[in-house]
mmCIF file with all atom_site columns, C-alpha atoms in Angstrom:
data_model
loop_
_atom_site.group_PDB
_atom_site.id
_atom_site.type_symbol
_atom_site.label_atom_id
_atom_site.label_alt_id
_atom_site.label_comp_id
_atom_site.label_asym_id
_atom_site.label_entity_id
_atom_site.label_seq_id
_atom_site.pdbx_PDB_ins_code
_atom_site.Cartn_x
_atom_site.Cartn_y
_atom_site.Cartn_z
_atom_site.occupancy
_atom_site.B_iso_or_equiv
_atom_site.pdbx_formal_charge
_atom_site.auth_seq_id
_atom_site.auth_comp_id
_atom_site.auth_asym_id
_atom_site.auth_atom_id
_atom_site.pdbx_PDB_model_num
ATOM 1   C CA . MET O 1 1   ? 171.696 126.012 28.946 1.00 97.00 ? 171 MET O CA 1
ATOM 2   C CA . ILE O 1 2   ? 174.169 124.630 31.495 1.00 98.00 ? 172 ILE O CA 1
ATOM 3   C CA . LEU O 1 3   ? 175.289 121.069 30.765 1.00 98.00 ? 173 LEU O CA 1
ATOM 4   C CA . GLY O 1 4   ? 177.725 120.630 33.617 1.00 98.00 ? 174 GLY O CA 1
ATOM 5   C CA . ILE O 1 5   ? 179.544 122.348 36.464 1.00 98.00 ? 175 ILE O CA 1
ATOM 6   C CA . GLY O 1 6   ? 182.723 121.205 38.157 1.00 97.00 ? 176 GLY O CA 1
ATOM 7   C CA . THR O 1 7   ? 185.129 122.555 40.738 1.00 98.00 ? 177 THR O CA 1
ATOM 8   C CA . ASP O 1 8   ? 188.317 121.378 42.360 1.00 97.00 ? 178 ASP O CA 1
ATOM 9   C CA . LEU O 1 9   ? 190.727 122.584 44.998 1.00 98.00 ? 179 LEU O CA 1
ATOM 10  C CA . ALA O 1 10  ? 194.379 121.480 44.786 1.00 98.00 ? 180 ALA O CA 1
ATOM 11  C CA . ASN O 1 11  ? 197.113 121.878 47.374 1.00 98.00 ? 181 ASN O CA 1
ATOM 12  C CA . ILE O 1 12  ? 200.105 123.585 45.749 1.00 98.00 ? 182 ILE O CA 1
ATOM 13  C CA . ASP O 1 13  ? 202.548 122.078 48.257 1.00 98.00 ? 183 ASP O CA 1
ATOM 14  C CA . ARG O 1 14  ? 201.261 118.581 47.434 1.00 98.00 ? 184 ARG O CA 1
ATOM 15  C CA . ILE O 1 15  ? 201.756 119.209 43.707 1.00 98.00 ? 185 ILE O CA 1
ATOM 16  C CA . SER O 1 16  ? 205.224 120.621 44.439 1.00 98.00 ? 186 SER O CA 1
ATOM 17  C CA . GLY O 1 17  ? 206.117 117.442 46.334 1.00 98.00 ? 187 GLY O CA 1
ATOM 18  C CA . THR O 1 18  ? 204.823 115.295 43.496 1.00 98.00 ? 188 THR O CA 1
ATOM 19  C CA . LEU O 1 19  ? 206.907 117.302 41.014 1.00 98.00 ? 189 LEU O CA 1
ATOM 20  C CA . GLU O 1 20  ? 210.011 116.813 43.167 1.00 97.00 ? 190 GLU O CA 1
ATOM 21  C CA . ARG O 1 21  ? 209.360 113.101 43.650 1.00 97.00 ? 191 ARG O CA 1
ATOM 22  C CA . PHE O 1 22  ? 208.284 112.105 40.123 1.00 97.00 ? 192 PHE O CA 1
ATOM 23  C CA . GLY O 1 23  ? 209.415 115.016 37.918 1.00 92.00 ? 193 GLY O CA 1
ATOM 24  C CA . THR O 1 24  ? 209.091 114.409 34.206 1.00 96.00 ? 194 THR O CA 1
ATOM 25  C CA . ARG O 1 25  ? 207.189 111.154 34.658 1.00 97.00 ? 195 ARG O CA 1
ATOM 26  C CA . PHE O 1 26  ? 204.373 113.003 36.454 1.00 97.00 ? 196 PHE O CA 1
ATOM 27  C CA . LYS O 1 27  ? 204.405 115.954 34.056 1.00 97.00 ? 197 LYS O CA 1
ATOM 28  C CA . ASP O 1 28  ? 204.318 113.761 30.949 1.00 97.00 ? 198 ASP O CA 1
ATOM 29  C CA . ARG O 1 29  ? 201.474 111.628 32.296 1.00 95.00 ? 199 ARG O CA 1
ATOM 30  C CA . VAL O 1 30  ? 199.205 114.535 33.265 1.00 96.00 ? 200 VAL O CA 1
ATOM 31  C CA . PHE O 1 31  ? 200.098 117.645 31.264 1.00 98.00 ? 201 PHE O CA 1
ATOM 32  C CA . THR O 1 32  ? 200.368 118.409 27.549 1.00 97.00 ? 202 THR O CA 1
ATOM 33  C CA . GLU O 1 33  ? 203.571 119.880 26.128 1.00 97.00 ? 203 GLU O CA 1
ATOM 34  C CA . THR O 1 34  ? 201.858 123.276 25.877 1.00 96.00 ? 204 THR O CA 1
ATOM 35  C CA . GLU O 1 35  ? 200.852 123.156 29.544 1.00 97.00 ? 205 GLU O CA 1
ATOM 36  C CA . GLN O 1 36  ? 204.357 122.145 30.553 1.00 98.00 ? 206 GLN O CA 1
ATOM 37  C CA . ARG O 1 37  ? 205.962 124.968 28.552 1.00 97.00 ? 207 ARG O CA 1
ATOM 38  C CA . LYS O 1 38  ? 203.613 127.483 30.173 1.00 95.00 ? 208 LYS O CA 1
ATOM 39  C CA . ALA O 1 39  ? 204.275 126.198 33.702 1.00 97.00 ? 209 ALA O CA 1
ATOM 40  C CA . GLU O 1 40  ? 208.044 126.027 33.290 1.00 97.00 ? 210 GLU O CA 1
ATOM 41  C CA . ARG O 1 41  ? 208.150 129.690 32.177 1.00 96.00 ? 211 ARG O CA 1
ATOM 42  C CA . ARG O 1 42  ? 206.297 130.882 35.275 1.00 94.00 ? 212 ARG O CA 1
ATOM 43  C CA . ARG O 1 43  ? 207.833 132.053 38.526 1.00 95.00 ? 213 ARG O CA 1
ATOM 44  C CA . ASP O 1 44  ? 205.413 129.840 40.493 1.00 96.00 ? 214 ASP O CA 1
ATOM 45  C CA . VAL O 1 45  ? 205.903 126.567 38.610 1.00 97.00 ? 215 VAL O CA 1
ATOM 46  C CA . ALA O 1 46  ? 204.120 124.387 41.165 1.00 98.00 ? 216 ALA O CA 1
ATOM 47  C CA . GLY O 1 47  ? 201.206 126.835 41.453 1.00 98.00 ? 217 GLY O CA 1
ATOM 48  C CA . THR O 1 48  ? 200.762 126.851 37.690 1.00 98.00 ? 218 THR O CA 1
ATOM 49  C CA . TYR O 1 49  ? 200.718 123.054 37.563 1.00 98.00 ? 219 TYR O CA 1
ATOM 50  C CA . ALA O 1 50  ? 198.327 122.936 40.542 1.00 98.00 ? 220 ALA O CA 1
ATOM 51  C CA . LYS O 1 51  ? 195.830 125.259 38.832 1.00 98.00 ? 221 LYS O CA 1
ATOM 52  C CA . ARG O 1 52  ? 195.908 123.116 35.706 1.00 98.00 ? 222 ARG O CA 1
ATOM 53  C CA . TRP O 1 53  ? 195.517 119.936 37.782 1.00 97.00 ? 223 TRP O CA 1
ATOM 54  C CA . ALA O 1 54  ? 192.462 121.486 39.450 1.00 98.00 ? 224 ALA O CA 1
ATOM 55  C CA . ALA O 1 55  ? 191.075 122.529 36.047 1.00 98.00 ? 225 ALA O CA 1
ATOM 56  C CA . LYS O 1 56  ? 191.361 118.977 34.702 1.00 97.00 ? 226 LYS O CA 1
ATOM 57  C CA . GLU O 1 57  ? 189.611 117.580 37.789 1.00 95.00 ? 227 GLU O CA 1
ATOM 58  C CA . ALA O 1 58  ? 186.890 120.234 37.533 1.00 97.00 ? 228 ALA O CA 1
ATOM 59  C CA . CYS O 1 59  ? 186.419 119.564 33.823 1.00 97.00 ? 229 CYS O CA 1
ATOM 60  C CA . SER O 1 60  ? 186.043 115.822 34.370 1.00 95.00 ? 230 SER O CA 1
ATOM 61  C CA . LYS O 1 61  ? 183.374 116.561 36.983 1.00 95.00 ? 231 LYS O CA 1
ATOM 62  C CA . ALA O 1 62  ? 181.567 118.977 34.647 1.00 97.00 ? 232 ALA O CA 1
ATOM 63  C CA . LEU O 1 63  ? 181.592 116.238 32.004 1.00 96.00 ? 233 LEU O CA 1
ATOM 64  C CA . GLY O 1 64  ? 179.827 114.048 34.566 1.00 92.00 ? 234 GLY O CA 1
ATOM 65  C CA . THR O 1 65  ? 182.454 111.351 34.550 1.00 84.00 ? 235 THR O CA 1
ATOM 66  C CA . GLY O 1 66  ? 185.265 112.147 36.919 1.00 72.00 ? 236 GLY O CA 1
ATOM 67  C CA . LEU O 1 67  ? 188.574 110.611 35.961 1.00 70.00 ? 237 LEU O CA 1
ATOM 68  C CA . ALA O 1 68  ? 187.454 107.050 36.641 1.00 67.00 ? 238 ALA O CA 1
ATOM 69  C CA . MET O 1 69  ? 185.450 106.564 33.445 1.00 65.00 ? 239 MET O CA 1
ATOM 70  C CA . GLY O 1 70  ? 188.203 106.553 30.830 1.00 69.00 ? 240 GLY O CA 1
ATOM 71  C CA . ILE O 1 71  ? 189.094 110.212 30.378 1.00 79.00 ? 241 ILE O CA 1
ATOM 72  C CA . SER O 1 72  ? 192.828 110.695 30.083 1.00 88.00 ? 242 SER O CA 1
ATOM 73  C CA . TRP O 1 73  ? 194.460 113.604 31.885 1.00 93.00 ? 243 TRP O CA 1
ATOM 74  C CA . LYS O 1 74  ? 195.779 114.815 28.546 1.00 95.00 ? 244 LYS O CA 1
ATOM 75  C CA . ASP O 1 75  ? 192.298 114.711 26.982 1.00 95.00 ? 245 ASP O CA 1
ATOM 76  C CA . MET O 1 76  ? 191.746 117.989 28.852 1.00 97.00 ? 246 MET O CA 1
ATOM 77  C CA . ALA O 1 77  ? 194.207 120.848 28.434 1.00 98.00 ? 247 ALA O CA 1
ATOM 78  C CA . VAL O 1 78  ? 194.343 124.438 29.622 1.00 97.00 ? 248 VAL O CA 1
ATOM 79  C CA . ARG O 1 79  ? 195.852 127.066 27.387 1.00 95.00 ? 249 ARG O CA 1
ATOM 80  C CA . ASN O 1 80  ? 195.710 130.830 27.599 1.00 94.00 ? 250 ASN O CA 1
ATOM 81  C CA . LEU O 1 81  ? 194.423 133.327 25.083 1.00 96.00 ? 251 LEU O CA 1
ATOM 82  C CA . HIS O 1 82  ? 196.708 136.263 24.273 1.00 95.00 ? 252 HIS O CA 1
ATOM 83  C CA . THR O 1 83  ? 194.742 138.214 26.892 1.00 96.00 ? 253 THR O CA 1
ATOM 84  C CA . GLY O 1 84  ? 195.749 135.669 29.543 1.00 93.00 ? 254 GLY O CA 1
ATOM 85  C CA . GLN O 1 85  ? 192.256 134.201 29.834 1.00 96.00 ? 255 GLN O CA 1
ATOM 86  C CA . PRO O 1 86  ? 192.404 130.433 30.381 1.00 97.00 ? 256 PRO O CA 1
ATOM 87  C CA . VAL O 1 87  ? 190.463 128.174 28.045 1.00 97.00 ? 257 VAL O CA 1
ATOM 88  C CA . MET O 1 88  ? 189.873 124.429 28.226 1.00 98.00 ? 258 MET O CA 1
ATOM 89  C CA . GLU O 1 89  ? 190.370 122.268 25.166 1.00 97.00 ? 259 GLU O CA 1
ATOM 90  C CA . VAL O 1 90  ? 189.184 118.671 25.083 1.00 97.00 ? 260 VAL O CA 1
ATOM 91  C CA . THR O 1 91  ? 190.233 115.818 22.812 1.00 96.00 ? 261 THR O CA 1
ATOM 92  C CA . GLY O 1 92  ? 189.844 112.050 22.731 1.00 93.00 ? 262 GLY O CA 1
ATOM 93  C CA . TRP O 1 93  ? 187.305 110.524 25.075 1.00 92.00 ? 263 TRP O CA 1
ATOM 94  C CA . ALA O 1 94  ? 186.609 113.862 26.774 1.00 95.00 ? 264 ALA O CA 1
ATOM 95  C CA . LYS O 1 95  ? 185.617 115.348 23.399 1.00 96.00 ? 265 LYS O CA 1
ATOM 96  C CA . GLU O 1 96  ? 183.436 112.322 22.656 1.00 94.00 ? 266 GLU O CA 1
ATOM 97  C CA . ARG O 1 97  ? 181.704 112.747 26.027 1.00 95.00 ? 267 ARG O CA 1
ATOM 98  C CA . LEU O 1 98  ? 181.229 116.485 25.417 1.00 97.00 ? 268 LEU O CA 1
ATOM 99  C CA . ASP O 1 99  ? 179.739 115.820 21.977 1.00 98.00 ? 269 ASP O CA 1
ATOM 100 C CA . ALA O 1 100 ? 177.396 113.160 23.409 1.00 97.00 ? 270 ALA O CA 1
ATOM 101 C CA . MET O 1 101 ? 176.043 115.484 26.095 1.00 97.00 ? 271 MET O CA 1
ATOM 102 C CA . THR O 1 102 ? 175.539 118.442 23.722 1.00 98.00 ? 272 THR O CA 1
ATOM 103 C CA . PRO O 1 103 ? 171.957 118.647 22.415 1.00 98.00 ? 273 PRO O CA 1
ATOM 104 C CA . PRO O 1 104 ? 171.411 118.623 18.646 1.00 97.00 ? 274 PRO O CA 1
ATOM 105 C CA . GLY O 1 105 ? 171.556 122.098 17.115 1.00 97.00 ? 275 GLY O CA 1
ATOM 106 C CA . HIS O 1 106 ? 173.793 123.389 19.917 1.00 98.00 ? 276 HIS O CA 1
ATOM 107 C CA . GLU O 1 107 ? 177.493 123.994 20.389 1.00 97.00 ? 277 GLU O CA 1
ATOM 108 C CA . ALA O 1 108 ? 179.295 123.371 23.673 1.00 98.00 ? 278 ALA O CA 1
ATOM 109 C CA . ILE O 1 109 ? 181.315 126.154 25.275 1.00 98.00 ? 279 ILE O CA 1
ATOM 110 C CA . ILE O 1 110 ? 183.639 125.302 28.170 1.00 98.00 ? 280 ILE O CA 1
ATOM 111 C CA . HIS O 1 111 ? 184.196 128.178 30.586 1.00 98.00 ? 281 HIS O CA 1
ATOM 112 C CA . VAL O 1 112 ? 187.099 127.865 33.016 1.00 98.00 ? 282 VAL O CA 1
ATOM 113 C CA . THR O 1 113 ? 188.434 130.128 35.720 1.00 98.00 ? 283 THR O CA 1
ATOM 114 C CA . LEU O 1 114 ? 191.552 129.554 37.816 1.00 98.00 ? 284 LEU O CA 1
ATOM 115 C CA . THR O 1 115 ? 192.804 131.141 41.009 1.00 98.00 ? 285 THR O CA 1
ATOM 116 C CA . ASP O 1 116 ? 195.360 130.504 43.695 1.00 97.00 ? 286 ASP O CA 1
ATOM 117 C CA . ASP O 1 117 ? 196.210 131.723 47.156 1.00 97.00 ? 287 ASP O CA 1
ATOM 118 C CA . HIS O 1 118 ? 199.094 129.675 48.499 1.00 96.00 ? 288 HIS O CA 1
ATOM 119 C CA . PRO O 1 119 ? 198.815 126.862 49.444 1.00 98.00 ? 289 PRO O CA 1
ATOM 120 C CA . TRP O 1 120 ? 195.589 126.456 47.439 1.00 98.00 ? 290 TRP O CA 1
ATOM 121 C CA . ALA O 1 121 ? 194.801 126.434 43.731 1.00 98.00 ? 291 ALA O CA 1
ATOM 122 C CA . GLN O 1 122 ? 191.197 126.342 42.594 1.00 98.00 ? 292 GLN O CA 1
ATOM 123 C CA . ALA O 1 123 ? 189.342 125.886 39.325 1.00 98.00 ? 293 ALA O CA 1
ATOM 124 C CA . PHE O 1 124 ? 185.732 126.169 38.230 1.00 98.00 ? 294 PHE O CA 1
ATOM 125 C CA . VAL O 1 125 ? 184.449 124.771 34.944 1.00 98.00 ? 295 VAL O CA 1
ATOM 126 C CA . VAL O 1 126 ? 181.025 125.416 33.463 1.00 98.00 ? 296 VAL O CA 1
ATOM 127 C CA . ILE O 1 127 ? 179.935 123.699 30.267 1.00 98.00 ? 297 ILE O CA 1
ATOM 128 C CA . GLU O 1 128 ? 177.298 125.663 28.377 1.00 98.00 ? 298 GLU O CA 1
ATOM 129 C CA . ALA O 1 129 ? 175.274 124.633 25.327 1.00 98.00 ? 299 ALA O CA 1
ATOM 130 C CA . ARG O 1 130 ? 174.410 127.502 22.984 1.00 97.00 ? 300 ARG O CA 1
ATOM 131 C CA . PRO O 1 131 ? 172.100 127.235 19.975 1.00 97.00 ? 301 PRO O CA 1
ATOM 132 C CA . ARG O 1 132 ? 174.096 127.210 16.747 1.00 94.00 ? 302 ARG O CA 1
ATOM 133 C CA . ARG O 1 133 ? 173.734 130.297 14.606 1.00 87.00 ? 303 ARG O CA 1
ATOM 134 C CA . GLY O 1 134 ? 172.626 130.057 11.023 1.00 72.00 ? 304 GLY O CA 1
#
């Protein structure tokens, strides 16, 4: 069953300007160390940050809260499997919210997809509840 769906569209040039203006202060407030390492290794640094920004916004929407209800930016983090597939990990208040919205006897799976076509970066997040096995 689908518990939540979220999407966001981020302007890569806007994120690039924010990176230039606020640098480390912006990165440290919004992105985990893992996300920062990934972005800084990429050719398109700003595009990588923009996709992760969009993913965090989309995830907060899928959780039904947006960012105004206490979720920290760093409570949601994108990492990549060895195949390159992005996955969303939640901690803190975001994890508490996810647990609260997951029906008993189910496990929550967060699906995320990212794309960009300069100057836009886009993310979709779908939160699914699957019956637990066993």
